[in-house]
Amino acid sequence: MPQFRYKAVNGAGEIVEGTMDAPTQRAAVLQLNGSGLTPIRAEEARASLWTRPIRFELKRKRAPSLMSLATLTRELAMLLDAGLPLDRALRATLDLGQEGALWRIDRVLERVQGGATLAHALNEAGGFPPFYSGMVEAGEASGDLESVLRRLAEYLESMARLAENLRSALIYPSLVGITCLGSLAVFIGFVLPQFEGILRDAGVAVPMGVSVMLGIVRFIAGWWWLIALVVAGAAYWGQRWLQRPEGRRAADRAILALPWIGSLVRKTIVARFARTLGLLLQSGVTLSAALGIARGTMTNAVMRDALDRVAVSVREGKGFAEPLRRTGILPELAGQLIKVGEETARLAEILAKVADIYDWEMRRSLDRMLAVLVPGLTIVMGVIVAGVVGSILSALFSIYDLAL
């Protein structure tokens, strides 16, 4: 029977840990509940050093993941629900694992012990998403911080799963693209020069396409340092240009105008914005404040500027759905659904449905794009290689014509 290592909170608010035998993780949780403990974690014990597979990992400094923040948030919610005061719950999250250290909970704890609210402590500690402290502030104001933290954890977990699915979906086409480029480079760099020597020895003119490709290879081999400098300079100035507001807007406007990619980017941003805004409204944040917080999820400058104009209309009492629809940043269906939600006083609920719809639309669009991209790369490489090989074969056949 599998063995599970658990951490839980007892009736006195103390953290206890140990191991237990249970057929499944759910059974382990039920046993803990039956013993009067509030489970925080129940994970299958890892194999010993001798039976565990050896893994080599490259350690690198990276930003904490959304899943680590989701884990931290869920642990904090469970500790508060078990009756621990906020400072003890924060201290416990540091003792439970690395998530607390990753997200600077020690700094948050210092500020909370100094009399600051959790929301203010999160803002001062830094590193948290912009909507996170806004929802925590709403939870503290409503006196229902535990429920808000649970909803936050669920939201962060869904966002982390979506990001992981996107990364997994892009692995295969990336490998295909790298393989195609590598094969083409080997063919042009090593195979074509051999045929060039054969044709020149036979007194046959090298085909134009082969000469052009070989000229490009020789130029790259002879002037690689100049090419590297030009690429580095272009990357530097391009980055500087994108850091300027007008450059960022021009680039984001061009992205939205791209076929397929622009639609995919728009659906992704709309889904994230709608889910964040709906969650904020559900947690008791006012629409005006929620728009300011959800603005941080708008990674496209053009869409963010349009949302700023909508926020002004909301503050002036001109409504939300109609000014948002007029900006044109949302698909027509999303605009109509939000209008219905505003008219029926179900805006938070409708926004969650909009997010579900465009999450599904985004995944479907991505699947279609990848389904076309992979064979498209193969076909393009095949056409290039077939054209070059055809030219070489034509030149080789001409050798026999000369001999006759």
PDB file of N, CA, C and O in Angstrom, residues 170 173-174 176 260 367-379:
ATOM      1  N   LEU A 170       3.481  23.753 -28.320  1.00  0.00           N
ATOM      2  CA  LEU A 170       4.482  24.354 -29.207  1.00  0.00           C
ATOM      3  C   LEU A 170       5.763  23.536 -29.304  1.00  0.00           C
ATOM      4  O   LEU A 170       6.628  23.848 -30.134  1.00  0.00           O
ATOM      5  N   PRO A 173       5.930  21.440 -33.034  1.00  0.00           N
ATOM      6  CA  PRO A 173       6.271  22.264 -34.207  1.00  0.00           C
ATOM      7  C   PRO A 173       7.631  22.932 -34.088  1.00  0.00           C
ATOM      8  O   PRO A 173       8.307  23.140 -35.102  1.00  0.00           O
ATOM      9  N   SER A 174       8.073  23.258 -32.872  1.00  0.00           N
ATOM     10  CA  SER A 174       9.407  23.839 -32.711  1.00  0.00           C
ATOM     11  C   SER A 174      10.479  22.837 -33.098  1.00  0.00           C
ATOM     12  O   SER A 174      11.453  23.177 -33.798  1.00  0.00           O
ATOM     13  N   VAL A 176      10.086  20.308 -35.146  1.00  0.00           N
ATOM     14  CA  VAL A 176      10.013  20.116 -36.598  1.00  0.00           C
ATOM     15  C   VAL A 176      10.708  21.261 -37.324  1.00  0.00           C
ATOM     16  O   VAL A 176      11.470  21.049 -38.281  1.00  0.00           O
ATOM     17  N   TRP A 260      -4.435  35.051 -38.333  1.00  0.00           N
ATOM     18  CA  TRP A 260      -4.327  33.934 -37.406  1.00  0.00           C
ATOM     19  C   TRP A 260      -3.716  34.364 -36.077  1.00  0.00           C
ATOM     20  O   TRP A 260      -4.342  34.241 -35.031  1.00  0.00           O
ATOM     21  N   ASP A 367      -4.783  24.854 -32.012  1.00  0.00           N
ATOM     22  CA  ASP A 367      -4.697  23.504 -32.580  1.00  0.00           C
ATOM     23  C   ASP A 367      -4.752  23.555 -34.105  1.00  0.00           C
ATOM     24  O   ASP A 367      -4.006  22.836 -34.787  1.00  0.00           O
ATOM     25  N   ARG A 368      -5.620  24.396 -34.644  1.00  0.00           N
ATOM     26  CA  ARG A 368      -5.716  24.508 -36.098  1.00  0.00           C
ATOM     27  C   ARG A 368      -4.429  25.071 -36.694  1.00  0.00           C
ATOM     28  O   ARG A 368      -3.946  24.594 -37.731  1.00  0.00           O
ATOM     29  N   MET A 369      -3.883  26.107 -36.048  1.00  0.00           N
ATOM     30  CA  MET A 369      -2.662  26.710 -36.567  1.00  0.00           C
ATOM     31  C   MET A 369      -1.508  25.710 -36.555  1.00  0.00           C
ATOM     32  O   MET A 369      -0.748  25.620 -37.519  1.00  0.00           O
ATOM     33  N   LEU A 370      -1.387  24.952 -35.466  1.00  0.00           N
ATOM     34  CA  LEU A 370      -0.314  23.972 -35.386  1.00  0.00           C
ATOM     35  C   LEU A 370      -0.520  22.840 -36.372  1.00  0.00           C
ATOM     36  O   LEU A 370       0.446  22.289 -36.919  1.00  0.00           O
ATOM     37  N   ALA A 371      -1.794  22.485 -36.609  1.00  0.00           N
ATOM     38  CA  ALA A 371      -2.070  21.422 -37.573  1.00  0.00           C
ATOM     39  C   ALA A 371      -1.646  21.819 -38.982  1.00  0.00           C
ATOM     40  O   ALA A 371      -1.273  20.967 -39.797  1.00  0.00           O
ATOM     41  N   VAL A 372      -1.694  23.110 -39.282  1.00  0.00           N
ATOM     42  CA  VAL A 372      -1.255  23.597 -40.596  1.00  0.00           C
ATOM     43  C   VAL A 372       0.244  23.872 -40.604  1.00  0.00           C
ATOM     44  O   VAL A 372       0.912  23.655 -41.629  1.00  0.00           O
ATOM     45  N   LEU A 373       0.795  24.333 -39.486  1.00  0.00           N
ATOM     46  CA  LEU A 373       2.183  24.751 -39.445  1.00  0.00           C
ATOM     47  C   LEU A 373       3.145  23.594 -39.659  1.00  0.00           C
ATOM     48  O   LEU A 373       4.116  23.713 -40.437  1.00  0.00           O
ATOM     49  N   VAL A 374       2.906  22.463 -38.997  1.00  0.00           N
ATOM     50  CA  VAL A 374       3.849  21.344 -39.077  1.00  0.00           C
ATOM     51  C   VAL A 374       3.980  20.808 -40.501  1.00  0.00           C
ATOM     52  O   VAL A 374       5.093  20.735 -41.036  1.00  0.00           O
ATOM     53  N   PRO A 375       2.888  20.418 -41.170  1.00  0.00           N
ATOM     54  CA  PRO A 375       3.067  19.982 -42.564  1.00  0.00           C
ATOM     55  C   PRO A 375       3.522  21.109 -43.479  1.00  0.00           C
ATOM     56  O   PRO A 375       4.208  20.868 -44.472  1.00  0.00           O
ATOM     57  N   GLY A 376       3.150  22.362 -43.156  1.00  0.00           N
ATOM     58  CA  GLY A 376       3.592  23.489 -43.975  1.00  0.00           C
ATOM     59  C   GLY A 376       5.102  23.619 -43.981  1.00  0.00           C
ATOM     60  O   GLY A 376       5.725  23.848 -45.033  1.00  0.00           O
ATOM     61  N   LEU A 377       5.732  23.489 -42.804  1.00  0.00           N
ATOM     62  CA  LEU A 377       7.193  23.545 -42.736  1.00  0.00           C
ATOM     63  C   LEU A 377       7.826  22.426 -43.542  1.00  0.00           C
ATOM     64  O   LEU A 377       8.821  22.635 -44.261  1.00  0.00           O
ATOM     65  N   THR A 378       7.269  21.243 -43.435  1.00  0.00           N
ATOM     66  CA  THR A 378       7.807  20.098 -44.174  1.00  0.00           C
ATOM     67  C   THR A 378       7.685  20.315 -45.676  1.00  0.00           C
ATOM     68  O   THR A 378       8.616  20.005 -46.441  1.00  0.00           O
ATOM     69  N   ILE A 379       6.540  20.834 -46.102  1.00  0.00           N
ATOM     70  CA  ILE A 379       6.329  21.057 -47.536  1.00  0.00           C
ATOM     71  C   ILE A 379       7.289  22.119 -48.071  1.00  0.00           C
ATOM     72  O   ILE A 379       7.881  21.954 -49.147  1.00  0.00           O
TER      73      ILE A 379
END
